[in-house]
Coordinates of C-alpha atoms and ligand atoms in Angstrom, one line a residue:
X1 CA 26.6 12.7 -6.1
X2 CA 29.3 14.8 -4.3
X3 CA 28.4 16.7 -1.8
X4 CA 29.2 20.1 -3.3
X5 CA 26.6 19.2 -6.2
X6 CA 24.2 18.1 -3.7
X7 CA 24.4 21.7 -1.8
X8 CA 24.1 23.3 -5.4
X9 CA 20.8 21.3 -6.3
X10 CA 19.3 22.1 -3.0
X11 CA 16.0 24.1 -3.6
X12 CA 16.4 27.4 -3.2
X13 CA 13.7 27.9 -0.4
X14 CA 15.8 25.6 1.6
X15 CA 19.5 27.3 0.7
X16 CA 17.5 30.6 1.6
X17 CA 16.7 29.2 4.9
X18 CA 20.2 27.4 6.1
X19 CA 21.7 30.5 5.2
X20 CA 19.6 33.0 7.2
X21 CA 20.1 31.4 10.0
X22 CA 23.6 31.2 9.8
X23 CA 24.4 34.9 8.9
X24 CA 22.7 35.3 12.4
X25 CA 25.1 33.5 13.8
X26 CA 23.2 29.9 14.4
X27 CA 24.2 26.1 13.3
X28 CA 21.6 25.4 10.5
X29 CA 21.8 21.7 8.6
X30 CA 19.8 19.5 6.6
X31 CA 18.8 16.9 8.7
X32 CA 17.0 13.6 8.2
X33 CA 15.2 11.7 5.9
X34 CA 16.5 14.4 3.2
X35 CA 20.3 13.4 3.6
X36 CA 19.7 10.1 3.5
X37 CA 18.0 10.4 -0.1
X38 CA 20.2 13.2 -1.7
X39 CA 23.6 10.8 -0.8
X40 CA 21.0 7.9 -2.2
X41 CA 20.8 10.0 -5.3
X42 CA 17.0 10.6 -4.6
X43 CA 14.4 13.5 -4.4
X44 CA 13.4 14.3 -1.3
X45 CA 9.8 14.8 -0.4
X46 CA 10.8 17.7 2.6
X47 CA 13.7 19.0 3.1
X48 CA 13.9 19.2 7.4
X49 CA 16.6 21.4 9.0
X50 CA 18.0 21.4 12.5
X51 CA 19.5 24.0 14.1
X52 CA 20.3 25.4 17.7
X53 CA 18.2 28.4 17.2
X54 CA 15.4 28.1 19.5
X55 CA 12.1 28.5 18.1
X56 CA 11.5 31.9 19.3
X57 CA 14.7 32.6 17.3
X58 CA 13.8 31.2 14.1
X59 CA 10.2 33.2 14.3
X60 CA 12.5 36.5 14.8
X61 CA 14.1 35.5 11.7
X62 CA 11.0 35.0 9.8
X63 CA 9.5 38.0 10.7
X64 CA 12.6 40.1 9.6
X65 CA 12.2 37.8 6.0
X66 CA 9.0 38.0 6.0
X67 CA 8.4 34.2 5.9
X68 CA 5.2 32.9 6.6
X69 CA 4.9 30.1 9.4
X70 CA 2.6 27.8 10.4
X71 CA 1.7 28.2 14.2
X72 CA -0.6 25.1 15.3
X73 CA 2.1 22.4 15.1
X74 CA 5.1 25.1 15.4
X75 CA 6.0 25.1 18.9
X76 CA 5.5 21.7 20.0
X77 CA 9.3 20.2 20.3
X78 CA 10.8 23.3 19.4
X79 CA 9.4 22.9 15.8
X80 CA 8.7 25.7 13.7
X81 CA 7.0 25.3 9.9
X82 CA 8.6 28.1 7.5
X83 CA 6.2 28.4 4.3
X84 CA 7.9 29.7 1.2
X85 CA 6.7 29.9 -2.1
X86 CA 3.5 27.8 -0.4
X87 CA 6.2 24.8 0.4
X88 CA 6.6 23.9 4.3
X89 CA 10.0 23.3 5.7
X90 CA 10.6 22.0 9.1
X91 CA 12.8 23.8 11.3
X92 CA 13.7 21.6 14.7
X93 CA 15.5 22.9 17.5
X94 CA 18.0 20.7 18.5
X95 CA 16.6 18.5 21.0
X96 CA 17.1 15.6 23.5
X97 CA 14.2 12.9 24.6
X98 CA 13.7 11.0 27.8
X99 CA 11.1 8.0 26.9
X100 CA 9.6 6.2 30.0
X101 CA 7.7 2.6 30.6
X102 CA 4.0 3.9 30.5
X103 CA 3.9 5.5 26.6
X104 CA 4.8 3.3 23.6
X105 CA 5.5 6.0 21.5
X106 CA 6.0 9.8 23.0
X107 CA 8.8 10.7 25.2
X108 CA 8.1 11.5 28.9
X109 CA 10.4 14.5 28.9
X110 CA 11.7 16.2 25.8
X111 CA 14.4 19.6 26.3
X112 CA 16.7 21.4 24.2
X113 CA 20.4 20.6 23.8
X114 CA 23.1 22.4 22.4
X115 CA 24.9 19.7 20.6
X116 CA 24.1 18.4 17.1
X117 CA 25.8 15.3 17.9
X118 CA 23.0 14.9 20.7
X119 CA 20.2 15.5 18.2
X120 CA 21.3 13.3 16.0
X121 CA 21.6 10.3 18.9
X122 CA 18.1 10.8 19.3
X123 CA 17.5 9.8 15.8
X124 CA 15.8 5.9 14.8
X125 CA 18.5 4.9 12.5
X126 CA 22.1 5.2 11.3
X127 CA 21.2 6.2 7.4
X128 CA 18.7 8.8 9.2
X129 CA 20.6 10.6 11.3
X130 CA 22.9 12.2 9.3
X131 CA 23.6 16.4 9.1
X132 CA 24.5 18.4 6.1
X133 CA 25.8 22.1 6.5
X134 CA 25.0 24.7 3.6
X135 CA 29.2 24.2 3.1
X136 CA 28.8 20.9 1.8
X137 CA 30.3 19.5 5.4
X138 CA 28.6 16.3 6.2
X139 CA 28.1 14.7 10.1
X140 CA 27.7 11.2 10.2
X141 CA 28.8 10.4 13.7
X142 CA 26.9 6.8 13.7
X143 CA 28.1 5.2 10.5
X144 CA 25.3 6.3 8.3
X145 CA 27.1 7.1 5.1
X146 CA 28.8 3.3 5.2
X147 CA 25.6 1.9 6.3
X148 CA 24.0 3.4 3.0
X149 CA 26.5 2.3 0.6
X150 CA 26.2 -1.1 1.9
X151 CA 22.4 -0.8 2.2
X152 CA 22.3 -1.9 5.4
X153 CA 19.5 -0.7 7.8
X154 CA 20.5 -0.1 11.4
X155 CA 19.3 1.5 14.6
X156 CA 21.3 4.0 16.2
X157 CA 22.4 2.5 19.6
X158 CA 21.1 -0.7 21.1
X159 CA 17.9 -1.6 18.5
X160 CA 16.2 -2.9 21.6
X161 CA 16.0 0.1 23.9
X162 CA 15.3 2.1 20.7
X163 CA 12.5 0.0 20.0
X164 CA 11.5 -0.1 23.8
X165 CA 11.3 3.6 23.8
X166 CA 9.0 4.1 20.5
X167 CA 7.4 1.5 19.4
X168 CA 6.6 3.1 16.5
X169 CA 10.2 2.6 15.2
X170 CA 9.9 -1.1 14.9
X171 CA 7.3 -0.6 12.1
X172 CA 9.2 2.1 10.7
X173 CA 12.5 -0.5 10.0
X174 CA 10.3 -2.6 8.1
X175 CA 9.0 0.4 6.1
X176 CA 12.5 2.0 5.5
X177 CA 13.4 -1.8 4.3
X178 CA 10.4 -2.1 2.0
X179 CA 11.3 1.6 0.8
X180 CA 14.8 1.1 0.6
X181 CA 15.4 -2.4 -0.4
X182 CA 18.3 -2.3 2.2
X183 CA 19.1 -5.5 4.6
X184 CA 18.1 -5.1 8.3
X185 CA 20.9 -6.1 10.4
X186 CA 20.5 -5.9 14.1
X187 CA 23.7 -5.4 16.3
X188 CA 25.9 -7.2 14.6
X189 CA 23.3 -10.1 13.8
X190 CA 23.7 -11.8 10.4
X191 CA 21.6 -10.5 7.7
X192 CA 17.9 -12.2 6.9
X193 CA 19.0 -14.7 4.3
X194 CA 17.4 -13.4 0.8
X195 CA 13.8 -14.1 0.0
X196 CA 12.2 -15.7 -2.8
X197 CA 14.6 -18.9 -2.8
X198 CA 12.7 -22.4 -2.1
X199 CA 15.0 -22.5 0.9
X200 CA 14.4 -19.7 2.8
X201 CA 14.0 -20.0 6.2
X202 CA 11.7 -17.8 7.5
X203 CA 13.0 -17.9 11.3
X204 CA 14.2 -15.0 13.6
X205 CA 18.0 -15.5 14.3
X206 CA 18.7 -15.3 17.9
X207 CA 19.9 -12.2 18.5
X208 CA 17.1 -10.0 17.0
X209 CA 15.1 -8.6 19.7
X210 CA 12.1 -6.6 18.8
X211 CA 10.3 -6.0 21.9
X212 CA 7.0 -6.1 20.1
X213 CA 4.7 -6.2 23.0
X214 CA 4.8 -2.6 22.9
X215 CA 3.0 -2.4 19.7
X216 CA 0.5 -3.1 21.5
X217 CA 0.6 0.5 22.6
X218 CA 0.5 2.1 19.3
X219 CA -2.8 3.6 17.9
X220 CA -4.2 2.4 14.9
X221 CA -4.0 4.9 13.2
X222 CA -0.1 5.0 13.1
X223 CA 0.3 1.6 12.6
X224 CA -2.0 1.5 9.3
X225 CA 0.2 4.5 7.9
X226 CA 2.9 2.7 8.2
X227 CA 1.9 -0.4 6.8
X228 CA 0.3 1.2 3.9
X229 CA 3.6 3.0 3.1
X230 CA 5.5 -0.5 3.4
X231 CA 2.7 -2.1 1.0
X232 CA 3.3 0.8 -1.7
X233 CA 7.0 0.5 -1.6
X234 CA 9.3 -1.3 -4.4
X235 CA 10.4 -3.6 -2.0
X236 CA 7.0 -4.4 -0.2
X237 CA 7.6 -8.0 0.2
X238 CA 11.0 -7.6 2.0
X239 CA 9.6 -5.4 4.5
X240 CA 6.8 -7.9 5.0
X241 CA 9.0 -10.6 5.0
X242 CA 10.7 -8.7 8.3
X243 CA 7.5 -7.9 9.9
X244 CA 7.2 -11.4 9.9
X245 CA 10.2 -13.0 10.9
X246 CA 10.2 -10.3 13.8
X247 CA 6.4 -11.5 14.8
X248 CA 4.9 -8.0 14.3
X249 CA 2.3 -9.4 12.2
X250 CA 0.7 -11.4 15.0
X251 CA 0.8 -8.5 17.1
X252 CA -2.0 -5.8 18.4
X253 CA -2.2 -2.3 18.3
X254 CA -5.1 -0.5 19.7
X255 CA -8.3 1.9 18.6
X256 CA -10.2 4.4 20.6
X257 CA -14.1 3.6 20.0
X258 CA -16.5 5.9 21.9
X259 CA -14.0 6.3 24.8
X260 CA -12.6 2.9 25.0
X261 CA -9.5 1.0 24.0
X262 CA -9.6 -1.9 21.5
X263 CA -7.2 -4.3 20.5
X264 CA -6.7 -4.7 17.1
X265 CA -4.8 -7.8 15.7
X266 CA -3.0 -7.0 12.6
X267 CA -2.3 -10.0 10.5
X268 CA -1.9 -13.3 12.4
X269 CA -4.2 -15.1 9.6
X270 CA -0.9 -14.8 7.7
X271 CA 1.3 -16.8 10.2
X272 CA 0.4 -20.8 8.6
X273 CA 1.4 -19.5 5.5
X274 CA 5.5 -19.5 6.3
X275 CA 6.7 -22.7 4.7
X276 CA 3.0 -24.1 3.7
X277 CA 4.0 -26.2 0.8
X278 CA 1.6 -25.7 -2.2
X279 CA 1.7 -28.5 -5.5
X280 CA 5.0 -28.2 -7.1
X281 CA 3.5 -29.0 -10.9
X282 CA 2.6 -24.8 -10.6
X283 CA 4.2 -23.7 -7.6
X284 CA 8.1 -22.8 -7.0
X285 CA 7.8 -21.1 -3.7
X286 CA 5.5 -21.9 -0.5
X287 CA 2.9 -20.2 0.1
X288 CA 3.8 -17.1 2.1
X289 CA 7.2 -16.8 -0.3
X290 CA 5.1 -16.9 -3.2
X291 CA 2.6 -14.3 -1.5
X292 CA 5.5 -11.8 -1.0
X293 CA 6.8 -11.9 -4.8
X294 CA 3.1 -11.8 -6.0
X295 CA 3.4 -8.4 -4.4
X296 CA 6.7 -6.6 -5.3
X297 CA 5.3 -7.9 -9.1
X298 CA 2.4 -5.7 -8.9
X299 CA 2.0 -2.4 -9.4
X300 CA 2.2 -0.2 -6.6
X301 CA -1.5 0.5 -5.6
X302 CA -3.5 -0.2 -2.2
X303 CA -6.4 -2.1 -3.3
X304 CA -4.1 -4.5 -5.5
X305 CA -1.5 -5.3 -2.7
X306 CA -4.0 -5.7 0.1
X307 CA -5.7 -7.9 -2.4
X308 CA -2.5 -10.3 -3.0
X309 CA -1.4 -9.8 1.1
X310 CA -5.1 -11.7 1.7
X311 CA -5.4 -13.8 -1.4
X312 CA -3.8 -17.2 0.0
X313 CA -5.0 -16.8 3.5
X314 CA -7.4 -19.5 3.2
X315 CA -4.4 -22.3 1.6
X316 CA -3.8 -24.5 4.3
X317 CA -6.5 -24.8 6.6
X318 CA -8.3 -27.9 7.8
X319 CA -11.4 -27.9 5.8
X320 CA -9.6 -26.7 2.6
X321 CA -6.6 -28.4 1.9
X322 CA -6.5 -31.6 0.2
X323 CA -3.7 -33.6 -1.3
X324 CA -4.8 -34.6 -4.9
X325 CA -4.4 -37.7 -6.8
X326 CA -1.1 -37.5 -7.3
X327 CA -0.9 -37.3 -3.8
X328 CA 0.3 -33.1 -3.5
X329 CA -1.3 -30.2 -1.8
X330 CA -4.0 -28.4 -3.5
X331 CA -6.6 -26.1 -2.1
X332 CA -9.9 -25.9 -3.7
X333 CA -12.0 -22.9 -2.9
X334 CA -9.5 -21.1 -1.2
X335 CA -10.2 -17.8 -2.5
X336 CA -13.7 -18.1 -1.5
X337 CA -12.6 -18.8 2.3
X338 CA -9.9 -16.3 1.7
X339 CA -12.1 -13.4 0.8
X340 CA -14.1 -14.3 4.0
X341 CA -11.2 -13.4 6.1
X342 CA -9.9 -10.5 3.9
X343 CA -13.5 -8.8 4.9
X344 CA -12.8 -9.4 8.7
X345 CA -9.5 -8.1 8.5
X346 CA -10.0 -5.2 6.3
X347 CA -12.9 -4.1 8.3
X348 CA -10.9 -4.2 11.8
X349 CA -8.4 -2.9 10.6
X350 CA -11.3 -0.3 10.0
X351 CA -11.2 0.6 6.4
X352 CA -13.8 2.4 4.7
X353 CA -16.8 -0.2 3.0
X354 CA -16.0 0.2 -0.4
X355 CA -12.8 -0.6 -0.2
X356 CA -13.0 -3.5 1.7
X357 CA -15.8 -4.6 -1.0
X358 CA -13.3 -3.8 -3.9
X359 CA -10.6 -5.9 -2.3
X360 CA -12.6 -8.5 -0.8
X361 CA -14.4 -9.2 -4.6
X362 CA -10.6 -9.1 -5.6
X363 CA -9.3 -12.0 -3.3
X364 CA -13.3 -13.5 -4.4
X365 CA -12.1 -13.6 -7.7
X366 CA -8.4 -13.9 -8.6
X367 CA -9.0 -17.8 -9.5
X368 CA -11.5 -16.9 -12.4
X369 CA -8.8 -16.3 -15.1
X370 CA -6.7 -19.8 -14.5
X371 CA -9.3 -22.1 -15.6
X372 CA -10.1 -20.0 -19.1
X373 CA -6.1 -20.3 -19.5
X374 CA -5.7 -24.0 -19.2
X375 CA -8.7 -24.7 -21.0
X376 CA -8.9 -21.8 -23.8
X377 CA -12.4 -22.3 -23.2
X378 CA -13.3 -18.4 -23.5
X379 CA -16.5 -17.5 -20.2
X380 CA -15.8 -14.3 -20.3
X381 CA -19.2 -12.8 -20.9
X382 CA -20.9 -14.5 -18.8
X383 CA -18.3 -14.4 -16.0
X384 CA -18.3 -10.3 -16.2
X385 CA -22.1 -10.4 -16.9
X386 CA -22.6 -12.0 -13.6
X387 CA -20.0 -9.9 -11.9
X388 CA -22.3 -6.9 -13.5
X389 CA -25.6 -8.1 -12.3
X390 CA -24.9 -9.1 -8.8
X391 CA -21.6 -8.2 -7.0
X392 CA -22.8 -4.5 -6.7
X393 CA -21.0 -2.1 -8.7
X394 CA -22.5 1.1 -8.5
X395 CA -21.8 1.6 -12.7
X396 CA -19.7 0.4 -15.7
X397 CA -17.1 2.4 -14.8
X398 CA -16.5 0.8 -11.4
X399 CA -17.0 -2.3 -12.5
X400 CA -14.2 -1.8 -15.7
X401 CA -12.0 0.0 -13.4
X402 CA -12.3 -3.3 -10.4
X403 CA -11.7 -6.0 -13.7
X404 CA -8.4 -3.7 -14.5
X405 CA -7.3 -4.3 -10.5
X406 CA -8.3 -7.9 -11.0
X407 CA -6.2 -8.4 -14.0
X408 CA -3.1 -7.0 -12.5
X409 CA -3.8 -9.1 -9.1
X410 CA -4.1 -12.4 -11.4
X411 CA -0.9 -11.3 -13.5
X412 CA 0.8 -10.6 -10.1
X413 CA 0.0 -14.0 -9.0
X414 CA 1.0 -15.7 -12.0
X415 CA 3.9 -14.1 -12.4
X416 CA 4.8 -15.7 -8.7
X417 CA 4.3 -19.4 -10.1
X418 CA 6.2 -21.8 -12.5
X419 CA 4.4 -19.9 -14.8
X420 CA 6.8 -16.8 -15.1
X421 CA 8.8 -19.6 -16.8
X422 CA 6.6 -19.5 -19.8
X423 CA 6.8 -16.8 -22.1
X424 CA 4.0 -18.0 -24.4
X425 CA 1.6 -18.2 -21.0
X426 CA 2.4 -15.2 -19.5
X427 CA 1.2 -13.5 -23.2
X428 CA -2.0 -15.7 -23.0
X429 CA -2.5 -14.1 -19.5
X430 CA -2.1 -10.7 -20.5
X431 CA -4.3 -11.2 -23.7
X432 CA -6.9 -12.9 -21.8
X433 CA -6.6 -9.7 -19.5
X434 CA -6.7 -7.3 -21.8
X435 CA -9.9 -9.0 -23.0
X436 CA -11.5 -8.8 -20.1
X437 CA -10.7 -5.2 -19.1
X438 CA -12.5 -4.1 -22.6
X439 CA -15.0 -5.7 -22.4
X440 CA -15.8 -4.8 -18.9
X441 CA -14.9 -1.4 -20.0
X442 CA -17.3 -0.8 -23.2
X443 CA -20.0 -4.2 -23.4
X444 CA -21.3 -4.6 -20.2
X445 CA -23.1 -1.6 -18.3
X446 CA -24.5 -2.2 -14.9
X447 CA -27.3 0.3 -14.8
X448 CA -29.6 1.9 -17.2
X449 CA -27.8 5.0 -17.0
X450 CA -25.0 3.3 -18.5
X451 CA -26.7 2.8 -21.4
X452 CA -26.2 5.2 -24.6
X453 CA -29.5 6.6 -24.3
X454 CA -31.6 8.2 -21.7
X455 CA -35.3 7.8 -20.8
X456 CA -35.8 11.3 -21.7
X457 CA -34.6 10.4 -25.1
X458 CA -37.1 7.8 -25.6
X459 CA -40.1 10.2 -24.5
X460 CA -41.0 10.5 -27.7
X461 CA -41.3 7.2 -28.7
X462 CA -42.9 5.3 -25.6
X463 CA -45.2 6.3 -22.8
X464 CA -43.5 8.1 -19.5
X465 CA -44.9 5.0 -18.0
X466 CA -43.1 2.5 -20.2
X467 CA -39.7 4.0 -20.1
X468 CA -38.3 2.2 -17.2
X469 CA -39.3 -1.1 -18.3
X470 CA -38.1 -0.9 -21.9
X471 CA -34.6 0.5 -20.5
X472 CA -34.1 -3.0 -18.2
X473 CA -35.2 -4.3 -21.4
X474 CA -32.3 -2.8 -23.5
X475 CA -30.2 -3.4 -20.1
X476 CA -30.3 -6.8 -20.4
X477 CA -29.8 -7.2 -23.9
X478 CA -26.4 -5.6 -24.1
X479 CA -25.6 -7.2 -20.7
X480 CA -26.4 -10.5 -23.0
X481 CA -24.1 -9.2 -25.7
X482 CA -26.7 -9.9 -28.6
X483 CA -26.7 -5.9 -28.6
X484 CA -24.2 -3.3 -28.8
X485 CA -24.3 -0.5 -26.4
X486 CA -24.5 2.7 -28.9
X487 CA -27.6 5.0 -29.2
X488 CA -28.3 3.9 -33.3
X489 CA -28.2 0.2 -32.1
X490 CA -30.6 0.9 -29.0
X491 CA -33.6 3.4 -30.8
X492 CA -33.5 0.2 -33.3
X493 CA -34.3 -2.1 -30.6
X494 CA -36.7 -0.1 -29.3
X495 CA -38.8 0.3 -32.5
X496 CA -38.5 -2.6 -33.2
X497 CA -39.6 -3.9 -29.6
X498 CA -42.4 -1.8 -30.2
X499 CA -44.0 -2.9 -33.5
X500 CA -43.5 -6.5 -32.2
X501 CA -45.4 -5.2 -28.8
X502 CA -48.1 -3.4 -31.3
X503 CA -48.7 -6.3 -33.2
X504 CA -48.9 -9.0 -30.4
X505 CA -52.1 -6.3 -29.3
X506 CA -53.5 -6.3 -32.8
X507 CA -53.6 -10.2 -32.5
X508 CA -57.2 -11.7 -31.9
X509 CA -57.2 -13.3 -29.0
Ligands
ATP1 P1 9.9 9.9 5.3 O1 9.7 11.4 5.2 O2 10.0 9.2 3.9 O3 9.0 9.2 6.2 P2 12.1 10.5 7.0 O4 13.3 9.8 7.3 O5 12.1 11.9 6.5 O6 11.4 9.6 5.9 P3 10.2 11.4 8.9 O7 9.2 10.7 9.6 O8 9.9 12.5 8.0 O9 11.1 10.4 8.2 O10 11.2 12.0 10.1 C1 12.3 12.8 9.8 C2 13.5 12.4 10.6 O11 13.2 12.4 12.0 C3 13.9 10.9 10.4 O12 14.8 10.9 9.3 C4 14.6 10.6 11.7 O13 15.9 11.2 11.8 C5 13.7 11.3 12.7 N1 12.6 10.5 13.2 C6 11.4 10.4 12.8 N2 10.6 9.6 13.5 C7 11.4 9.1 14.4 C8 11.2 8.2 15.5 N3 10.0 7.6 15.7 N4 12.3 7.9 16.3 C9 13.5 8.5 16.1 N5 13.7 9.4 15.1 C10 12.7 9.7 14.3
MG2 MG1 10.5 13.2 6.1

């Protein structure tokens, strides 16, 4: 887009807001994250603005506008949030940043300056730290504009002193790269060769020098945001990928629990993985390859790409791997040993219960579907009738809605194998999945009160006292699916129950 079309489709809230603050006589551009997606063609989440005003200036100006701001946050860094139209904008004074040894992440001494040039310096990288003036005048004094059209991902000045000074920023290049799908280059290195070709190397060439040590310093907290936000991007598996070869995945961060600092190790489980050979009769890639285009073929949702980060983490190991007659690699059981350590993980990295139960039972079960393929041989029922009765969904609806993960974990994770060869399979898989999901979805509650009729219903017919016995009656016959799950179907059974009950009283004994 040029940039005089990009000024024109700015919001107005945000045109309003440059342009105050230059009538009074102050610099005023869009700064940011914002640039860097309008020249990508993108929409913005926020639009952030700079500008030399200092903070106490920009609250004048909202006062004389009438502009509501938001005070808790406002002051710190010379940051002030204008609220139009109930949307927040940023306004940041410009600013400069002195970063010392002791914190990993804030700066030591932070002061106003009265240069953009300098604001922008301070910036992580090159494609971020780019300025836009409401006259469609664009400042790109560190090659960001180049470094976007040859999506190249750079810091701005020496990566490792950037990195050295926040931490933080190391994560963010592999998020930017995930979101982006750009190559990380690191002064002057040569690019990561491309993933997902049998002969990657998966090595750290010599000149990239992530001092990641000082992750160690970052809070939890932090670290999880940004990893979730690499997980849910497009290009997930590059920024993983990176986060490897750099060795942030083996790294530490740290929690505060009742006063005290833990360590936290991220994802060293994953490191064996990188060039693991798995049986080439359904496997093109290794192990941690195939793991990373399992992901960016799923659909972009937490449980699911936790699920297929984990699933393989038990391939490999001592008391799993075998080589099989033919005399290649196989790993029987490895989703059981791999849902062991997804539930260690997941719960350090301190994720609330139920989700570490959804993802662990996803990791449990992802095998399940593979056998019914090769074989035809249709389990179904009883596979999801034993999932029902035992794994601990609270309700049919839970359980329908963990079988739809589960099917798009499986597809994932076929769709990374020889198999995404095969038309015809890939359709059995899909069918086979779209079996599943239905009849997880309307033939197999978990509970009596998924059943199509209530106790209350059934007053009339049975004693208060019988009612919960004859509903884990009906329970377990539609769970057995010798009965459908509808409210003509069930009052049937139940009279029919009855008589038989009746008569086997009448009987002389
Ligand atoms: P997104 O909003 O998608 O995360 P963004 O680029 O807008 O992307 P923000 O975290 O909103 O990122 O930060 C806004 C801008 O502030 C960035 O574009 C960058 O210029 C600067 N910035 C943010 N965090 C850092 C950091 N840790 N070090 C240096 N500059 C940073
Ligand atoms: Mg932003």
């Amino acid at each position: 887009m040029k940039l005089e079309n990009i000024i024109s489709s700015l919001p107005g809230y945000t045109k309003s807001i440059l342009s105050a603050l230059n009538s009074a006589g102050y610099e005023a551009y869009l700064v940011g994250g914002a640039v860097r997606d309008l020249l990508l063609g993108l929409t913005p989440d926020d639009y952030d603005i700079t500008t030399n005003a200092h903070p106490e200036q920009v609250l004048a100006l909202c006062q004389k506008y009438n502009w509501q701001t938001v005070d808790k946050l406002g002051h710190n860094f010379g940051c002030v949030i204008i609220v139009i139209n109930g949307i927040p904008t940023e306004v940041t004074t410009f600013r400069g940043e002195r970063y010392g040894d002791s914190d990993m992440h804030r700066p030591e001494a932070t002061w106003y300056c009265t240069r953009l040039r300098d604001d922008l310096s301070r910036r992580d990288f090159t494609v971020n730290a780019m300025a836009l003036a409401a006259d469609g005048t664009l400042y790109d004094y560190f090659g960001g504009q180049q470094d976007l059209e040859n999506k190249i991902l750079r810091t701005v000045g020496k990566a490792e002193q950037r990195y050295h000074e926040d931490a933080l920023r190391m994560l963010r290049a592999c998020r930017f790269v995930a979101q982006l799908g750009f190559t990380y280059v690191q002064d002057g290195s040569a690019a990561l060769p491309p993933f997902g070709q049998q002969s990657t190397p998966y090595y750290l060439p010599h000149n990239y020098c992530f001092p990641i040590e000082r992750i160690s310093g970052l809070s939890l907290e932090r670290v999880r945001k940004e990893i979730e936000r690499l997980l849910l991007s497009k290009h997930a598996g590059h920024g993983l990928m990176l986060m490897m070869a750099t060795g942030i995945l083996g790294c530490s961060c740290r929690v505060r629990d009742r006063g005290q600092d833990t360590s936290v190790p991220l994802l060293p489980e994953a490191a064996h993985l990188v060039g693991l050979p798995q049986n080439p009769r359904f496997h093109l890639y290794d192990t941690w390859e195939h793991t990373l285009l399992a992901i960016d073929n799923s659909p972009r949702e937490l449980a699911i790409r936790w699920a297929l980060v984990l699933h393989d983490l038990g391939k490999g190991l001592p008391n799993i791997r075998r080589l099989n007659k033919e005399g290649q690699p196989s790993d029987p059981g490895h989703e059981a040993e791999s849902a062991v350590m997804a539930k260690a993980i997941l719960t350090r990295l301190r994720y609330p219960r139920d989700f570490v139960q959804l993802v662990v039972w996803l990791v449990a079960q992802h095998m399940r579907f593979a056998p019914m393929l090769w074989t035809k041989e249709r389990t179904l029922l009883r596979w999801v009738r034993s999932e029902a009765t035992s794994a601990g969904f609270k309700n049919e609806q839970e359980l329908a809605q963990a079988y739809e993960l589960l099917v798009e974990v499986f597809l994932a994770d076929m769709g990374a194998t020889h198999a995404r060869e095969n038309p015809q399979l890939m359709a059995d898989g899909r069918e086979l999945g779209r079996q599943v999901t239905e009849l997880a979805r309307t033939k197999m509650p978990v509970c009596t009160k998924d059943l199509a009729i209530s106790g209350r219903e059934l007053l009339s017919l049975i004693p208060q006292t019988k009612i919960k016995d004859t509903l884990a009656y009906l329970l377990e016959r539609v769970q057995s699916g010798n009965l459908p799950n509808t409210s003509v179907e069930l009052l049937q059974a139940v009279t029919k129950h009855l008589k038989r009950y009746q008569q086997e009283k009448e009987l002389p004994s």
